[in-house]
JSON list of C-alpha atoms in Angstrom, two decimals:
[
{"chain": "U", "resi": 1, "resn": "UNK", "atom": "CA", "xyz": [50.27, 156.34, 8.43]},
{"chain": "U", "resi": 2, "resn": "UNK", "atom": "CA", "xyz": [54.04, 155.85, 8.22]},
{"chain": "U", "resi": 3, "resn": "UNK", "atom": "CA", "xyz": [54.49, 158.49, 10.90]},
{"chain": "U", "resi": 4, "resn": "UNK", "atom": "CA", "xyz": [52.19, 156.61, 13.29]},
{"chain": "U", "resi": 5, "resn": "UNK", "atom": "CA", "xyz": [54.05, 153.34, 12.73]},
{"chain": "U", "resi": 6, "resn": "UNK", "atom": "CA", "xyz": [57.41, 155.05, 13.20]},
{"chain": "U", "resi": 7, "resn": "UNK", "atom": "CA", "xyz": [56.19, 156.78, 16.36]},
{"chain": "U", "resi": 8, "resn": "UNK", "atom": "CA", "xyz": [54.83, 153.49, 17.70]},
{"chain": "U", "resi": 9, "resn": "UNK", "atom": "CA", "xyz": [58.13, 151.67, 17.05]},
{"chain": "U", "resi": 10, "resn": "UNK", "atom": "CA", "xyz": [60.07, 154.52, 18.66]},
{"chain": "U", "resi": 11, "resn": "UNK", "atom": "CA", "xyz": [57.88, 154.43, 21.78]},
{"chain": "U", "resi": 12, "resn": "UNK", "atom": "CA", "xyz": [58.21, 150.65, 22.04]},
{"chain": "U", "resi": 13, "resn": "UNK", "atom": "CA", "xyz": [62.01, 150.89, 21.81]},
{"chain": "U", "resi": 14, "resn": "UNK", "atom": "CA", "xyz": [62.08, 153.63, 24.49]},
{"chain": "U", "resi": 15, "resn": "UNK", "atom": "CA", "xyz": [59.79, 151.58, 26.75]},
{"chain": "U", "resi": 16, "resn": "UNK", "atom": "CA", "xyz": [61.99, 148.50, 26.38]},
{"chain": "U", "resi": 17, "resn": "UNK", "atom": "CA", "xyz": [65.14, 150.49, 27.13]},
{"chain": "U", "resi": 18, "resn": "UNK", "atom": "CA", "xyz": [63.54, 151.95, 30.26]},
{"chain": "U", "resi": 19, "resn": "UNK", "atom": "CA", "xyz": [62.30, 148.57, 31.39]},
{"chain": "U", "resi": 20, "resn": "UNK", "atom": "CA", "xyz": [65.56, 146.69, 30.80]},
{"chain": "U", "resi": 21, "resn": "UNK", "atom": "CA", "xyz": [68.06, 148.41, 33.05]},
{"chain": "U", "resi": 22, "resn": "UNK", "atom": "CA", "xyz": [71.82, 148.05, 33.12]},
{"chain": "U", "resi": 23, "resn": "UNK", "atom": "CA", "xyz": [72.82, 145.14, 35.35]},
{"chain": "U", "resi": 24, "resn": "UNK", "atom": "CA", "xyz": [74.83, 146.04, 38.43]},
{"chain": "U", "resi": 25, "resn": "UNK", "atom": "CA", "xyz": [77.48, 143.81, 39.92]},
{"chain": "U", "resi": 26, "resn": "UNK", "atom": "CA", "xyz": [77.63, 144.03, 43.71]},
{"chain": "U", "resi": 27, "resn": "UNK", "atom": "CA", "xyz": [80.47, 142.35, 45.56]},
{"chain": "U", "resi": 28, "resn": "UNK", "atom": "CA", "xyz": [79.97, 141.58, 49.20]},
{"chain": "U", "resi": 29, "resn": "UNK", "atom": "CA", "xyz": [82.34, 140.56, 51.96]},
{"chain": "U", "resi": 30, "resn": "UNK", "atom": "CA", "xyz": [82.16, 136.88, 51.01]},
{"chain": "U", "resi": 31, "resn": "UNK", "atom": "CA", "xyz": [82.98, 137.71, 47.37]},
{"chain": "U", "resi": 32, "resn": "UNK", "atom": "CA", "xyz": [86.02, 139.78, 48.38]},
{"chain": "U", "resi": 33, "resn": "UNK", "atom": "CA", "xyz": [87.24, 137.01, 50.70]},
{"chain": "U", "resi": 34, "resn": "UNK", "atom": "CA", "xyz": [86.83, 134.42, 47.93]},
{"chain": "U", "resi": 35, "resn": "UNK", "atom": "CA", "xyz": [88.70, 136.60, 45.42]},
{"chain": "U", "resi": 36, "resn": "UNK", "atom": "CA", "xyz": [91.58, 137.31, 47.80]},
{"chain": "U", "resi": 37, "resn": "UNK", "atom": "CA", "xyz": [91.91, 133.60, 48.56]},
{"chain": "U", "resi": 38, "resn": "UNK", "atom": "CA", "xyz": [92.01, 132.83, 44.83]},
{"chain": "U", "resi": 39, "resn": "UNK", "atom": "CA", "xyz": [94.69, 135.48, 44.33]},
{"chain": "U", "resi": 40, "resn": "UNK", "atom": "CA", "xyz": [96.77, 134.05, 47.17]},
{"chain": "U", "resi": 41, "resn": "UNK", "atom": "CA", "xyz": [96.74, 130.53, 45.72]},
{"chain": "U", "resi": 42, "resn": "UNK", "atom": "CA", "xyz": [97.33, 131.70, 42.14]},
{"chain": "U", "resi": 43, "resn": "UNK", "atom": "CA", "xyz": [93.89, 130.86, 40.75]},
{"chain": "U", "resi": 44, "resn": "UNK", "atom": "CA", "xyz": [92.49, 134.35, 40.13]},
{"chain": "U", "resi": 45, "resn": "UNK", "atom": "CA", "xyz": [92.42, 135.76, 36.63]},
{"chain": "U", "resi": 46, "resn": "UNK", "atom": "CA", "xyz": [93.59, 139.21, 35.65]},
{"chain": "U", "resi": 47, "resn": "UNK", "atom": "CA", "xyz": [90.00, 139.96, 34.63]},
{"chain": "U", "resi": 48, "resn": "UNK", "atom": "CA", "xyz": [88.57, 139.06, 38.05]},
{"chain": "U", "resi": 49, "resn": "UNK", "atom": "CA", "xyz": [91.14, 141.30, 39.70]},
{"chain": "U", "resi": 50, "resn": "UNK", "atom": "CA", "xyz": [90.43, 144.19, 37.32]},
{"chain": "U", "resi": 51, "resn": "UNK", "atom": "CA", "xyz": [86.69, 143.93, 37.94]},
{"chain": "U", "resi": 52, "resn": "UNK", "atom": "CA", "xyz": [87.28, 144.00, 41.69]},
{"chain": "U", "resi": 53, "resn": "UNK", "atom": "CA", "xyz": [89.46, 147.10, 41.45]},
{"chain": "U", "resi": 54, "resn": "UNK", "atom": "CA", "xyz": [86.92, 148.91, 39.29]},
{"chain": "U", "resi": 55, "resn": "UNK", "atom": "CA", "xyz": [83.91, 147.97, 41.42]},
{"chain": "U", "resi": 56, "resn": "UNK", "atom": "CA", "xyz": [82.34, 150.67, 43.54]},
{"chain": "U", "resi": 57, "resn": "UNK", "atom": "CA", "xyz": [81.51, 149.74, 47.12]},
{"chain": "U", "resi": 58, "resn": "UNK", "atom": "CA", "xyz": [78.96, 152.49, 47.77]},
{"chain": "U", "resi": 59, "resn": "UNK", "atom": "CA", "xyz": [76.58, 149.73, 48.89]},
{"chain": "U", "resi": 60, "resn": "UNK", "atom": "CA", "xyz": [79.12, 148.59, 51.52]},
{"chain": "U", "resi": 61, "resn": "UNK", "atom": "CA", "xyz": [81.32, 151.50, 52.70]},
{"chain": "U", "resi": 62, "resn": "UNK", "atom": "CA", "xyz": [83.61, 149.39, 54.98]},
{"chain": "U", "resi": 63, "resn": "UNK", "atom": "CA", "xyz": [84.88, 147.54, 51.89]},
{"chain": "U", "resi": 64, "resn": "UNK", "atom": "CA", "xyz": [85.89, 150.72, 50.04]},
{"chain": "U", "resi": 65, "resn": "UNK", "atom": "CA", "xyz": [89.15, 151.21, 52.03]},
{"chain": "U", "resi": 66, "resn": "UNK", "atom": "CA", "xyz": [89.92, 147.52, 51.42]},
{"chain": "U", "resi": 67, "resn": "UNK", "atom": "CA", "xyz": [89.58, 148.04, 47.67]},
{"chain": "U", "resi": 68, "resn": "UNK", "atom": "CA", "xyz": [91.71, 151.20, 47.90]},
{"chain": "U", "resi": 69, "resn": "UNK", "atom": "CA", "xyz": [94.44, 149.30, 49.77]},
{"chain": "U", "resi": 70, "resn": "UNK", "atom": "CA", "xyz": [94.33, 146.54, 47.15]},
{"chain": "U", "resi": 71, "resn": "UNK", "atom": "CA", "xyz": [94.61, 149.16, 44.40]},
{"chain": "U", "resi": 72, "resn": "UNK", "atom": "CA", "xyz": [97.72, 150.59, 46.10]},
{"chain": "U", "resi": 73, "resn": "UNK", "atom": "CA", "xyz": [99.25, 147.09, 46.25]},
{"chain": "U", "resi": 74, "resn": "UNK", "atom": "CA", "xyz": [98.29, 146.60, 42.60]},
{"chain": "U", "resi": 75, "resn": "UNK", "atom": "CA", "xyz": [100.21, 149.75, 41.64]},
{"chain": "U", "resi": 76, "resn": "UNK", "atom": "CA", "xyz": [103.46, 148.55, 43.24]},
{"chain": "U", "resi": 77, "resn": "UNK", "atom": "CA", "xyz": [103.42, 144.75, 43.30]},
{"chain": "U", "resi": 78, "resn": "UNK", "atom": "CA", "xyz": [101.32, 143.60, 40.33]},
{"chain": "U", "resi": 79, "resn": "UNK", "atom": "CA", "xyz": [103.18, 141.27, 37.96]},
{"chain": "U", "resi": 80, "resn": "UNK", "atom": "CA", "xyz": [100.39, 140.00, 35.73]},
{"chain": "U", "resi": 81, "resn": "UNK", "atom": "CA", "xyz": [100.05, 136.27, 35.19]},
{"chain": "U", "resi": 82, "resn": "UNK", "atom": "CA", "xyz": [103.30, 134.47, 35.82]},
{"chain": "U", "resi": 83, "resn": "UNK", "atom": "CA", "xyz": [104.09, 130.84, 35.01]},
{"chain": "U", "resi": 84, "resn": "UNK", "atom": "CA", "xyz": [103.26, 129.98, 38.60]},
{"chain": "U", "resi": 85, "resn": "UNK", "atom": "CA", "xyz": [99.84, 131.67, 38.18]},
{"chain": "U", "resi": 86, "resn": "UNK", "atom": "CA", "xyz": [100.39, 134.43, 40.72]},
{"chain": "U", "resi": 87, "resn": "UNK", "atom": "CA", "xyz": [99.41, 137.99, 39.89]},
{"chain": "U", "resi": 88, "resn": "UNK", "atom": "CA", "xyz": [101.65, 139.59, 42.55]},
{"chain": "U", "resi": 89, "resn": "UNK", "atom": "CA", "xyz": [105.17, 139.53, 43.90]},
{"chain": "U", "resi": 90, "resn": "UNK", "atom": "CA", "xyz": [105.89, 137.83, 47.24]},
{"chain": "U", "resi": 91, "resn": "UNK", "atom": "CA", "xyz": [105.69, 141.21, 48.97]},
{"chain": "U", "resi": 92, "resn": "UNK", "atom": "CA", "xyz": [102.33, 141.89, 47.37]},
{"chain": "U", "resi": 93, "resn": "UNK", "atom": "CA", "xyz": [101.01, 138.47, 48.37]},
{"chain": "U", "resi": 94, "resn": "UNK", "atom": "CA", "xyz": [102.09, 139.08, 51.97]},
{"chain": "U", "resi": 95, "resn": "UNK", "atom": "CA", "xyz": [100.27, 142.41, 51.97]},
{"chain": "U", "resi": 96, "resn": "UNK", "atom": "CA", "xyz": [97.17, 140.78, 50.49]},
{"chain": "U", "resi": 97, "resn": "UNK", "atom": "CA", "xyz": [97.26, 138.11, 53.23]},
{"chain": "U", "resi": 98, "resn": "UNK", "atom": "CA", "xyz": [97.10, 140.92, 55.80]},
{"chain": "U", "resi": 99, "resn": "UNK", "atom": "CA", "xyz": [94.19, 142.51, 53.94]},
{"chain": "U", "resi": 100, "resn": "UNK", "atom": "CA", "xyz": [92.40, 139.16, 53.81]},
{"chain": "U", "resi": 101, "resn": "UNK", "atom": "CA", "xyz": [92.63, 138.97, 57.60]},
{"chain": "U", "resi": 102, "resn": "UNK", "atom": "CA", "xyz": [91.17, 142.48, 57.85]},
{"chain": "U", "resi": 103, "resn": "UNK", "atom": "CA", "xyz": [88.25, 141.58, 55.58]},
{"chain": "U", "resi": 104, "resn": "UNK", "atom": "CA", "xyz": [87.56, 138.36, 57.51]},
{"chain": "U", "resi": 105, "resn": "UNK", "atom": "CA", "xyz": [87.54, 140.38, 60.76]},
{"chain": "U", "resi": 106, "resn": "UNK", "atom": "CA", "xyz": [84.86, 142.77, 59.47]},
{"chain": "U", "resi": 107, "resn": "UNK", "atom": "CA", "xyz": [81.39, 142.12, 60.89]},
{"chain": "U", "resi": 108, "resn": "UNK", "atom": "CA", "xyz": [79.24, 142.98, 57.88]},
{"chain": "U", "resi": 109, "resn": "UNK", "atom": "CA", "xyz": [76.92, 140.05, 57.31]}
]
């Protein structure tokens, strides 16, 4: 009898795990634009930026080179949070302004 109860509990746990899938976070063009604007005015958090850099854009291939360009800027110009709230140096902010213009010019939606 204990085996049947254990087997039943095991099957219920497996069923629940199969039913409840891992949530996926998809960023679209509007989300990228909003994040870049927040970065440029010093309102983005380090966490928001890290999530953006680690997000895959397989669902929207034109945004993948944008993320790659932002990652390259991050490697060279990232300062972390400063007293002024900006995550990047002036050079990095200028480069991100240019990327923002590229993202706004994309016709995705």
